[in-house]
Short mmCIF file of C-alpha atoms in Angstrom, two decimals:
data_model
loop_
_atom_site.label_atom_id
_atom_site.label_comp_id
_atom_site.label_asym_id
_atom_site.label_seq_id
_atom_site.Cartn_x
_atom_site.Cartn_y
_atom_site.Cartn_z
CA UNK A 640 0.02 0.39 0.40
CA UNK A 641 2.58 2.45 -0.94
CA UNK A 642 4.82 1.31 0.38
CA UNK A 643 3.77 3.15 4.10
CA UNK A 644 2.69 0.84 7.40
CA UNK A 645 1.39 3.79 8.88
CA UNK A 646 -2.40 4.80 8.37
CA UNK A 647 -3.50 7.90 6.84
CA UNK A 648 -6.52 9.58 8.67
CA UNK A 649 -8.96 11.12 6.20
CA UNK A 650 -11.67 13.63 7.12
CA UNK A 651 -13.87 15.44 4.81
CA UNK A 652 -16.54 17.91 5.76
CA UNK A 653 -19.24 20.27 3.88
CA UNK A 654 -17.55 21.94 1.13
CA UNK A 655 -21.13 23.08 -0.31
CA UNK A 656 -22.47 21.66 -3.74
CA UNK A 657 -20.68 19.92 -6.01
CA UNK A 658 -20.43 20.22 -9.69
CA UNK A 659 -19.00 19.07 -12.37
CA UNK A 660 -18.60 16.04 -15.17
CA UNK A 661 -16.21 13.25 -14.50
CA UNK A 662 -15.42 9.64 -15.36
CA UNK A 663 -15.15 6.64 -12.93
CA UNK A 664 -12.74 3.85 -13.35
CA UNK A 665 -13.00 1.37 -15.34
CA UNK A 666 -15.35 -1.82 -14.05
CA UNK A 667 -13.31 -4.01 -11.69
CA UNK A 668 -15.34 -7.43 -12.72
CA UNK A 669 -14.57 -6.37 -16.60
CA UNK A 670 -11.03 -5.43 -16.10
CA UNK A 671 -9.77 -8.70 -14.02
CA UNK A 672 -11.44 -10.38 -17.34
CA UNK A 673 -10.13 -8.44 -20.00
CA UNK A 674 -6.38 -9.88 -18.31
CA UNK A 675 -7.87 -13.06 -18.15
CA UNK A 676 -9.52 -14.18 -21.23
CA UNK A 677 -6.98 -11.58 -23.42
CA UNK A 678 -4.47 -13.82 -21.95
CA UNK A 679 -5.88 -17.16 -22.87
CA UNK A 680 -7.35 -15.98 -26.22
CA UNK A 681 -5.21 -16.58 -29.34
CA UNK A 682 -3.82 -13.26 -30.67
CA UNK A 683 -3.79 -9.73 -29.57
CA UNK A 684 -6.61 -7.88 -27.01
CA UNK A 685 -6.25 -3.90 -27.17
CA UNK A 686 -7.80 -2.66 -23.58
CA UNK A 687 -9.01 0.53 -23.13
CA UNK A 688 -10.20 2.18 -20.13
CA UNK A 689 -8.83 -0.72 -17.81
CA UNK A 690 -9.12 -0.34 -13.95
CA UNK A 691 -4.90 0.20 -12.48
CA UNK A 692 -5.76 -1.12 -9.30
CA UNK A 693 -3.54 -3.23 -7.56
CA UNK A 694 -6.42 -6.40 -7.67
CA UNK A 695 -6.58 -6.63 -11.43
CA UNK A 696 -2.51 -5.70 -12.01
CA UNK A 697 -2.37 -8.97 -9.80
CA UNK A 698 -3.94 -10.67 -12.46
CA UNK A 699 -2.29 -9.51 -15.17
CA UNK A 700 0.86 -10.59 -13.12
CA UNK A 701 -0.49 -13.93 -12.85
CA UNK A 702 -1.13 -14.15 -16.49
CA UNK A 703 2.11 -13.36 -17.71
CA UNK A 704 3.83 -16.19 -15.31
CA UNK A 705 1.59 -18.47 -17.32
CA UNK A 706 2.58 -17.02 -21.12
CA UNK A 707 0.65 -14.10 -21.84
CA UNK A 708 2.55 -10.70 -23.19
CA UNK A 709 0.73 -7.85 -21.79
CA UNK A 710 2.46 -4.39 -21.88
CA UNK A 711 1.27 -0.50 -21.95
CA UNK A 712 1.14 1.55 -24.67
CA UNK A 713 0.04 5.09 -23.69
CA UNK A 714 -3.69 4.70 -22.69
CA UNK A 715 -4.24 1.86 -23.95
CA UNK A 716 -3.09 -2.28 -22.21
CA UNK A 717 -1.53 -4.88 -25.25
CA UNK A 718 -2.31 -8.67 -24.24
CA UNK A 719 -0.59 -11.06 -26.89
CA UNK A 720 -2.60 -14.27 -25.26
CA UNK A 721 -1.37 -17.75 -25.61
CA UNK A 722 -4.47 -19.83 -26.76
CA UNK A 723 -6.97 -21.63 -25.15
CA UNK A 724 -5.77 -24.58 -23.64
CA UNK A 725 -1.95 -23.83 -23.65
CA UNK A 726 -0.91 -21.37 -20.41
CA UNK A 727 1.84 -22.66 -18.72
CA UNK A 728 2.90 -24.10 -15.17
CA UNK A 729 4.04 -20.68 -13.45
CA UNK A 730 7.94 -20.98 -12.12
CA UNK A 731 6.57 -19.10 -8.76
CA UNK A 732 3.98 -18.45 -6.70
CA UNK A 733 0.68 -16.52 -8.07
CA UNK A 734 -0.03 -13.74 -5.41
CA UNK A 735 -2.73 -11.58 -5.74
CA UNK A 736 -2.53 -9.35 -2.35
CA UNK A 737 -5.92 -8.66 -1.70
CA UNK A 738 -7.91 -9.32 -5.33
CA UNK A 739 -10.50 -12.03 -4.22
CA UNK A 740 -12.03 -12.07 -7.52
CA UNK A 741 -8.49 -12.22 -9.33
CA UNK A 742 -7.61 -15.44 -7.21
CA UNK A 743 -11.09 -17.62 -7.03
CA UNK A 744 -11.18 -16.64 -11.34
CA UNK A 745 -7.56 -17.68 -11.10
CA UNK A 746 -8.14 -21.11 -9.56
CA UNK A 747 -11.10 -21.74 -11.76
CA UNK A 748 -9.15 -21.21 -15.01
CA UNK A 749 -6.00 -23.67 -14.06
CA UNK A 750 -7.79 -25.75 -11.74
CA UNK A 751 -7.72 -27.98 -15.40
CA UNK A 752 -4.69 -27.69 -16.05
CA UNK A 753 -2.57 -30.60 -15.63
CA UNK A 754 0.24 -28.41 -13.71
CA UNK A 755 0.43 -27.46 -9.85
CA UNK A 756 -0.48 -23.62 -9.39
CA UNK A 757 0.59 -22.40 -5.84
CA UNK A 758 -1.93 -19.20 -5.12
CA UNK A 759 -1.13 -16.83 -2.38
CA UNK A 760 -2.12 -13.34 -1.39
CA UNK A 761 -1.70 -10.73 2.13
CA UNK A 762 -3.00 -11.33 5.37
CA UNK A 763 -6.62 -10.21 4.69
CA UNK A 764 -6.78 -12.06 2.10
CA UNK A 765 -5.49 -15.17 3.78
CA UNK A 766 -8.35 -15.16 5.75
CA UNK A 767 -11.09 -15.18 3.18
CA UNK A 768 -13.03 -18.69 2.59
CA UNK A 769 -12.14 -20.17 -0.65
CA UNK A 770 -14.34 -23.63 -0.57
CA UNK A 771 -17.09 -22.23 -2.53
CA UNK A 772 -14.17 -22.41 -6.16
CA UNK A 773 -12.28 -25.11 -4.42
CA UNK A 774 -15.43 -27.85 -4.10
CA UNK A 775 -16.35 -28.24 -8.15
CA UNK A 776 -13.03 -27.82 -8.89
CA UNK A 777 -12.51 -31.29 -6.26
CA UNK A 778 -15.40 -32.72 -8.74
CA UNK A 779 -13.17 -32.31 -11.95
CA UNK A 780 -10.46 -33.50 -10.37
CA UNK A 781 -8.22 -31.07 -9.05
CA UNK A 782 -5.72 -31.59 -6.20
CA UNK A 783 -6.34 -29.26 -3.60
CA UNK A 784 -3.65 -28.69 -0.38
CA UNK A 785 -4.39 -25.65 1.77
CA UNK A 786 -4.82 -24.81 4.92
CA UNK A 787 -7.68 -25.69 7.51
CA UNK A 788 -10.92 -24.30 6.13
CA UNK A 789 -10.09 -23.70 2.79
CA UNK A 790 -7.74 -20.72 2.80
CA UNK A 791 -4.33 -19.24 1.31
CA UNK A 792 -1.84 -20.23 0.55
CA UNK A 793 -2.59 -22.99 -1.35
CA UNK A 794 -1.52 -25.88 -4.11
CA UNK A 795 -3.52 -27.03 -7.04
CA UNK A 796 -3.24 -29.66 -9.17
CA UNK A 797 -5.16 -30.10 -13.19
CA UNK A 798 -6.06 -33.58 -13.66
CA UNK A 799 -3.99 -35.04 -16.42
CA UNK A 800 -7.66 -34.61 -18.49
CA UNK A 801 -10.10 -32.42 -16.87
CA UNK A 802 -14.20 -34.67 -16.25
CA UNK A 803 -16.55 -31.84 -17.08
CA UNK A 804 -19.07 -31.14 -14.62
CA UNK A 805 -22.82 -30.40 -14.52
CA UNK A 806 -22.76 -27.77 -11.28
CA UNK A 807 -25.59 -26.38 -9.61
CA UNK A 808 -24.30 -23.74 -7.21
CA UNK A 809 -25.43 -22.95 -3.99
CA UNK A 810 -25.35 -19.68 -2.98
CA UNK A 811 -25.41 -16.43 -5.54
CA UNK A 812 -21.92 -16.07 -6.16
CA UNK A 813 -20.49 -14.21 -9.57
CA UNK A 814 -17.22 -15.89 -8.41
CA UNK A 815 -18.40 -19.61 -7.72
CA UNK A 816 -20.30 -19.26 -12.18
CA UNK A 817 -17.44 -18.19 -13.58
CA UNK A 818 -14.53 -20.37 -11.71
CA UNK A 819 -16.66 -23.17 -12.97
CA UNK A 820 -16.92 -22.01 -16.69
CA UNK A 821 -13.42 -21.14 -16.70
CA UNK A 822 -12.48 -23.79 -15.70
CA UNK A 823 -14.40 -25.35 -18.05
CA UNK A 824 -12.84 -23.74 -21.10
CA UNK A 825 -9.82 -26.56 -20.44
CA UNK A 826 -12.45 -30.09 -19.92
CA UNK A 827 -13.56 -31.84 -23.48
CA UNK A 828 -16.80 -31.39 -23.75
CA UNK A 829 -20.34 -29.26 -21.66
CA UNK A 830 -19.73 -27.96 -18.88
CA UNK A 831 -23.29 -26.98 -17.44
CA UNK A 832 -23.63 -24.50 -15.02
CA UNK A 833 -26.82 -24.15 -12.72
CA UNK A 834 -27.79 -20.86 -10.99
CA UNK A 835 -31.17 -20.11 -9.44
CA UNK A 836 -30.85 -16.65 -8.54
CA UNK A 837 -29.25 -15.15 -11.41
CA UNK A 838 -26.09 -13.47 -10.62
CA UNK A 839 -23.67 -10.67 -13.18
CA UNK A 840 -23.59 -11.79 -16.90
CA UNK A 841 -19.88 -10.90 -17.68
CA UNK A 842 -18.81 -14.08 -17.62
CA UNK A 843 -21.00 -15.19 -19.84
CA UNK A 844 -21.57 -11.93 -22.27
CA UNK A 845 -17.22 -11.64 -22.50
CA UNK A 846 -16.60 -15.58 -23.78
CA UNK A 847 -18.90 -14.62 -25.86
CA UNK A 848 -17.78 -12.15 -27.05
CA UNK A 849 -14.20 -13.69 -27.36
CA UNK A 850 -15.95 -16.67 -29.63
CA UNK A 851 -16.77 -19.28 -27.00
CA UNK A 852 -19.28 -21.50 -27.90
CA UNK A 853 -21.60 -20.57 -25.13
CA UNK A 854 -25.58 -20.72 -24.41
CA UNK A 855 -27.88 -19.64 -21.59
CA UNK A 856 -31.14 -21.17 -21.54
CA UNK A 857 -33.82 -19.87 -18.91
CA UNK A 858 -36.33 -22.54 -17.67
CA UNK A 859 -40.26 -21.29 -16.50
CA UNK A 860 -38.63 -21.28 -12.76
CA UNK A 861 -36.39 -18.43 -13.41
CA UNK A 862 -33.54 -20.77 -13.35
CA UNK A 863 -30.29 -20.42 -15.87
CA UNK A 864 -28.50 -23.26 -17.55
CA UNK A 865 -25.44 -22.16 -19.03
CA UNK A 866 -23.39 -24.51 -21.42
CA UNK A 867 -20.28 -23.92 -22.46
CA UNK A 868 -18.44 -25.61 -25.05
CA UNK A 869 -14.71 -26.35 -23.53
CA UNK A 870 -11.60 -26.73 -25.56
CA UNK A 871 -12.72 -24.34 -28.33
CA UNK A 872 -10.88 -21.71 -30.18
CA UNK A 873 -10.38 -17.67 -28.01
CA UNK A 874 -9.68 -15.17 -30.20
CA UNK A 875 -7.79 -12.21 -29.03
CA UNK A 876 -10.17 -8.58 -28.79
CA UNK A 877 -9.31 -5.55 -31.36
CA UNK A 878 -11.20 -2.28 -29.25
CA UNK A 879 -11.81 -3.74 -25.64
CA UNK A 880 -12.62 -0.43 -23.97
CA UNK A 881 -13.98 -1.26 -20.20
CA UNK A 882 -17.45 0.66 -18.82
CA UNK A 883 -16.89 2.54 -16.10
CA UNK A 884 -17.25 1.05 -12.66
CA UNK A 885 -20.66 1.28 -11.15
CA UNK A 886 -19.11 0.24 -7.62
CA UNK A 887 -16.83 3.19 -7.98
CA UNK A 888 -19.84 5.45 -9.21
CA UNK A 889 -22.20 4.81 -6.96
CA UNK A 890 -20.02 7.61 -4.49
CA UNK A 891 -20.34 10.35 -6.18
CA UNK A 892 -23.24 8.92 -6.52
CA UNK A 893 -24.51 9.14 -3.69
CA UNK A 894 -22.89 12.78 -2.78
CA UNK A 895 -24.53 14.67 -5.29
CA UNK A 896 -28.01 13.03 -3.96
CA UNK A 897 -27.09 14.46 -0.53
CA UNK A 898 -25.26 17.48 -0.13
CA UNK A 899 -27.41 20.55 -1.47
CA UNK A 900 -26.74 22.92 -4.48
CA UNK A 901 -25.03 19.60 -6.36
CA UNK A 902 -25.20 18.80 -10.45
CA UNK A 903 -22.94 16.49 -11.68
CA UNK A 904 -22.76 14.10 -14.53
CA UNK A 905 -20.75 11.03 -14.94
CA UNK A 906 -19.49 9.70 -17.57
CA UNK A 907 -19.37 6.09 -19.09
CA UNK A 908 -21.36 4.06 -15.96
CA UNK A 909 -21.92 0.11 -17.01
CA UNK A 910 -25.46 0.10 -16.99
CA UNK A 911 -25.43 -3.65 -17.44
CA UNK A 912 -29.13 -4.82 -15.24
CA UNK A 913 -27.23 -7.39 -12.81
CA UNK A 914 -25.16 -4.28 -11.62
CA UNK A 915 -28.11 -1.13 -11.19
CA UNK A 916 -29.66 -2.50 -8.22
CA UNK A 917 -28.39 1.43 -6.42
CA UNK A 918 -29.71 3.44 -8.73
CA UNK A 919 -32.80 1.34 -9.32
CA UNK A 920 -33.10 1.79 -4.97
CA UNK A 921 -32.04 5.74 -5.29
CA UNK A 922 -34.93 6.38 -8.69
CA UNK A 923 -37.41 4.16 -6.20
CA UNK A 924 -36.13 6.66 -3.09
CA UNK A 925 -36.91 9.95 -5.30
CA UNK A 926 -33.56 10.45 -6.50
CA UNK A 927 -32.95 12.88 -9.45
CA UNK A 928 -30.57 10.33 -11.70
CA UNK A 929 -31.04 10.83 -15.69
CA UNK A 930 -29.86 8.28 -17.83
CA UNK A 931 -28.77 9.94 -21.09
CA UNK A 932 -26.99 8.59 -24.19
CA UNK A 933 -27.23 4.91 -24.02
CA UNK A 934 -25.30 2.76 -25.35
CA UNK A 935 -23.57 -0.59 -26.31
CA UNK A 936 -20.15 -0.90 -25.77
CA UNK A 937 -17.52 -4.03 -25.02
CA UNK A 938 -21.02 -5.95 -25.82
CA UNK A 939 -22.71 -4.52 -22.45
CA UNK A 940 -25.31 -1.57 -21.55
CA UNK A 941 -23.52 2.04 -20.83
CA UNK A 942 -24.78 5.45 -20.13
CA UNK A 943 -23.81 8.18 -18.67
CA UNK A 944 -25.28 9.68 -15.55
CA UNK A 945 -27.13 13.26 -14.51
CA UNK A 946 -27.38 13.22 -10.95
CA UNK A 947 -29.22 16.11 -8.83
CA UNK A 948 -29.51 17.56 -5.01
CA UNK A 949 -33.21 15.47 -4.23
CA UNK A 950 -35.35 14.62 -1.40
CA UNK A 951 -35.25 11.28 -0.73
CA UNK A 952 -37.90 8.71 1.03
CA UNK A 953 -37.36 5.66 2.80
CA UNK A 954 -37.82 2.75 1.22
CA UNK A 955 -37.96 -1.46 1.80
CA UNK A 956 -34.94 -2.30 -0.61
CA UNK A 957 -36.42 -6.39 -1.74
CA UNK A 958 -33.90 -9.05 -1.32
CA UNK A 959 -33.39 -10.69 -4.12
CA UNK A 960 -32.04 -7.26 -5.10
CA UNK A 961 -29.03 -7.81 -3.23
CA UNK A 962 -26.95 -9.35 -5.93
CA UNK A 963 -26.88 -6.65 -8.54
CA UNK A 964 -25.82 -4.12 -5.46
CA UNK A 965 -24.50 -5.68 -3.08
CA UNK A 966 -20.69 -4.13 -2.49
CA UNK A 967 -23.02 -0.66 -2.75
CA UNK A 968 -24.85 -1.23 0.28
CA UNK A 969 -22.51 0.97 2.54
CA UNK A 970 -23.41 3.76 0.42
CA UNK A 971 -26.75 3.12 0.61
CA UNK A 972 -26.61 3.28 4.41
CA UNK A 973 -25.05 6.67 3.91
CA UNK A 974 -28.01 7.83 1.53
CA UNK A 975 -30.80 6.42 3.68
CA UNK A 976 -29.20 8.95 7.04
CA UNK A 977 -30.49 11.69 4.91
CA UNK A 978 -34.17 10.16 4.00
CA UNK A 979 -37.28 10.68 5.28
CA UNK A 980 -38.57 7.78 6.92
CA UNK A 981 -36.72 4.32 7.72
CA UNK A 982 -35.23 2.49 4.72
CA UNK A 983 -34.60 -1.48 5.78
CA UNK A 984 -32.13 -3.74 4.22
CA UNK A 985 -32.44 -7.25 4.18
CA UNK A 986 -30.87 -10.99 2.29
CA UNK A 987 -26.92 -9.33 3.41
CA UNK A 988 -25.43 -12.24 4.49
CA UNK A 989 -22.79 -12.07 2.26
CA UNK A 990 -21.83 -9.00 3.86
CA UNK A 991 -20.26 -10.56 6.55
CA UNK A 992 -17.60 -11.94 4.38
CA UNK A 993 -16.32 -8.95 2.29
CA UNK A 994 -12.92 -7.27 2.97
CA UNK A 995 -14.33 -6.79 6.64
CA UNK A 996 -17.42 -8.06 8.58
CA UNK A 997 -18.72 -4.76 6.43
CA UNK A 998 -22.60 -5.15 8.22
CA UNK A 999 -20.60 -4.35 11.34
CA UNK A 1000 -18.65 -2.09 10.24
CA UNK A 1001 -21.61 -0.33 8.52
CA UNK A 1002 -22.98 -0.27 11.74
CA UNK A 1003 -20.28 1.23 14.18
CA UNK A 1004 -20.07 4.36 11.50
CA UNK A 1005 -22.98 5.42 11.43
CA UNK A 1006 -23.22 5.04 15.36
CA UNK A 1007 -19.87 6.98 15.29
CA UNK A 1008 -21.52 9.83 13.24
CA UNK A 1009 -25.23 10.15 15.20
CA UNK A 1010 -27.37 8.48 12.42
CA UNK A 1011 -30.58 6.22 13.55
CA UNK A 1012 -30.16 2.77 12.27
CA UNK A 1013 -30.21 -0.82 13.80
CA UNK A 1014 -29.03 -4.25 12.13
CA UNK A 1015 -29.23 -7.98 12.52
CA UNK A 1016 -28.00 -11.12 11.35
CA UNK A 1017 -28.93 -10.10 7.87
CA UNK A 1018 -30.28 -6.92 7.72
CA UNK A 1019 -30.21 -3.28 8.35
CA UNK A 1020 -32.30 -0.42 8.77
CA UNK A 1021 -31.65 3.19 9.31
CA UNK A 1022 -34.22 5.89 10.25
CA UNK A 1023 -32.98 9.18 8.67
CA UNK A 1024 -33.17 13.15 8.66
CA UNK A 1025 -33.62 14.75 5.63
CA UNK A 1026 -31.26 17.80 6.87
CA UNK A 1027 -28.49 15.74 8.51
CA UNK A 1028 -28.92 17.77 11.51
CA UNK A 1029 -26.73 16.43 14.59
CA UNK A 1030 -24.71 14.23 12.59
CA UNK A 1031 -20.85 13.35 12.29
CA UNK A 1032 -18.45 14.33 14.27
CA UNK A 1033 -17.15 10.23 14.73
CA UNK A 1034 -14.29 8.83 13.48
CA UNK A 1035 -15.05 5.31 11.66
CA UNK A 1036 -12.47 2.55 11.62
CA UNK A 1037 -12.62 1.10 8.74
CA UNK A 1038 -11.05 -2.13 8.87
CA UNK A 1039 -8.79 -1.80 6.06
CA UNK A 1040 -11.89 -2.30 3.65
CA UNK A 1041 -11.68 0.70 0.66
CA UNK A 1042 -15.83 0.80 0.46
CA UNK A 1043 -16.42 1.31 4.47
CA UNK A 1044 -13.29 4.18 4.01
CA UNK A 1045 -15.01 5.78 0.36
CA UNK A 1046 -18.81 5.02 1.90
CA UNK A 1047 -18.45 7.64 5.11
CA UNK A 1048 -15.87 10.05 3.68
CA UNK A 1049 -19.02 10.40 0.95
CA UNK A 1050 -21.59 11.17 4.41
CA UNK A 1051 -18.74 13.83 5.26
CA UNK A 1052 -19.34 15.81 2.48
CA UNK A 1053 -22.78 17.04 3.84
CA UNK A 1054 -22.40 17.48 7.56
CA UNK A 1055 -21.95 20.21 9.41
CA UNK A 1056 -19.36 18.42 11.87
CA UNK A 1057 -16.21 16.93 10.22
CA UNK A 1058 -16.01 12.64 9.17
CA UNK A 1059 -12.29 11.07 9.32
CA UNK A 1060 -11.34 7.47 8.61
CA UNK A 1061 -8.78 5.67 10.29
CA UNK A 1062 -7.30 5.01 7.32
CA UNK A 1063 -8.08 6.61 3.32
CA UNK A 1064 -4.73 4.64 2.14
CA UNK A 1065 -6.38 1.14 0.97
CA UNK A 1066 -8.35 3.05 -1.01
CA UNK A 1067 -6.25 2.88 -3.73
CA UNK A 1068 -7.64 -0.99 -4.18
CA UNK A 1069 -10.34 -0.11 -6.24
CA UNK A 1070 -10.41 3.56 -6.86
CA UNK A 1071 -6.82 5.45 -7.16
CA UNK A 1072 -8.12 8.63 -8.41
CA UNK A 1073 -11.05 8.87 -5.57
CA UNK A 1074 -9.95 12.12 -3.84
CA UNK A 1075 -8.79 14.30 -6.79
CA UNK A 1076 -11.77 13.55 -8.77
CA UNK A 1077 -14.26 14.50 -5.64
CA UNK A 1078 -12.12 17.41 -5.26
CA UNK A 1079 -12.50 18.59 -8.52
CA UNK A 1080 -16.27 18.33 -7.99
CA UNK A 1081 -16.13 20.36 -4.71
CA UNK A 1082 -15.48 17.97 -1.96
CA UNK A 1083 -13.72 19.66 1.15
CA UNK A 1084 -11.13 17.06 2.30
CA UNK A 1085 -8.44 17.23 4.96
CA UNK A 1086 -5.94 15.05 6.53
CA UNK A 1087 -6.20 14.78 10.18
CA UNK A 1088 -2.63 14.87 12.19
CA UNK A 1089 -2.44 10.46 13.26
#
């Protein structure tokens, strides 16, 4: 983390209205996959708009270690892939730092190869369970040597010939679905993933874009059957543009809604329906969010969003919306603090196993800043006060979680008393330009003497 071990406390304060046009970083999920699929496909993929956070670069480094050639020219990343089925055994361990997505997807990718690969990560990633991805890999014949609880560091060795499987994903998880499909790329025959709750579908869309033979059927009960033909050719994409990350756009969107007088336009935001739960919810709450210039880029829906200060009302968020906005609940809790009435959020058990126990961290942050809330095992309610009177003045423990840090810095932009986060260094993992971008819109930041 920038080579410094000292925490960097940071505060925001009410600095008046926010206005201007901004672009948020490229989508993290799509950026990881651009390196994975580009590195695997034969030929060259040229990627613009890639999110250059530490997590995504770790995925690029892993693909390099297995034979892909990756370089940057100007604003474009050029990826020369090895060809499907042609990954090389890595000579060194694959270090994923804090990148859970990168680690889990790459485990899927290498799990069907007849070679050994060892995965390591930082202290936070080494605590996170990997069993949900390793269980289906064991079914295709992958040998796993891991710490108890299936945690990093761990080593995988794929079978001589991987068995294609039909796998029903036991929880709503795009990472598990994707890991199984990636393993299927190097298995003969057809790999099928059965998904009872639809999750983000970037893997399916992007694999088709790179030439994989993949089909999706949804039965009468809404259950998706995704079938992938293994050992087919993947071909590089000459001009791949990564759309802006809706999870990063969430911060300027909520800031503009809650800071009086604000009028902000966010360009090039991914509008894939599996990712727009927060925008849907904020519009239901009365948020003035205008969706303009809708278009298709890289097989995905993209648009610009014009967001103005709004009078918000509390809503009940349906639990089935959780998979499409799981990373956005912390910043939704902040928006809810400025809505009249109570906002009810249910189905949040996944937040307990993110970079931190995000549900506990959000509740503690709200408490530190005098915001009325209640929480349970998998739910949170926030009772708001539209003028935010009495809010702020607290210090929030981030638990090294970038989304907790950014969410509560947004809170401070609308409070009379400053809001401090105990450490802002980890924001670099997903959104290195967060501070300069928000400052450019008019937000006020103050470093706090540690």
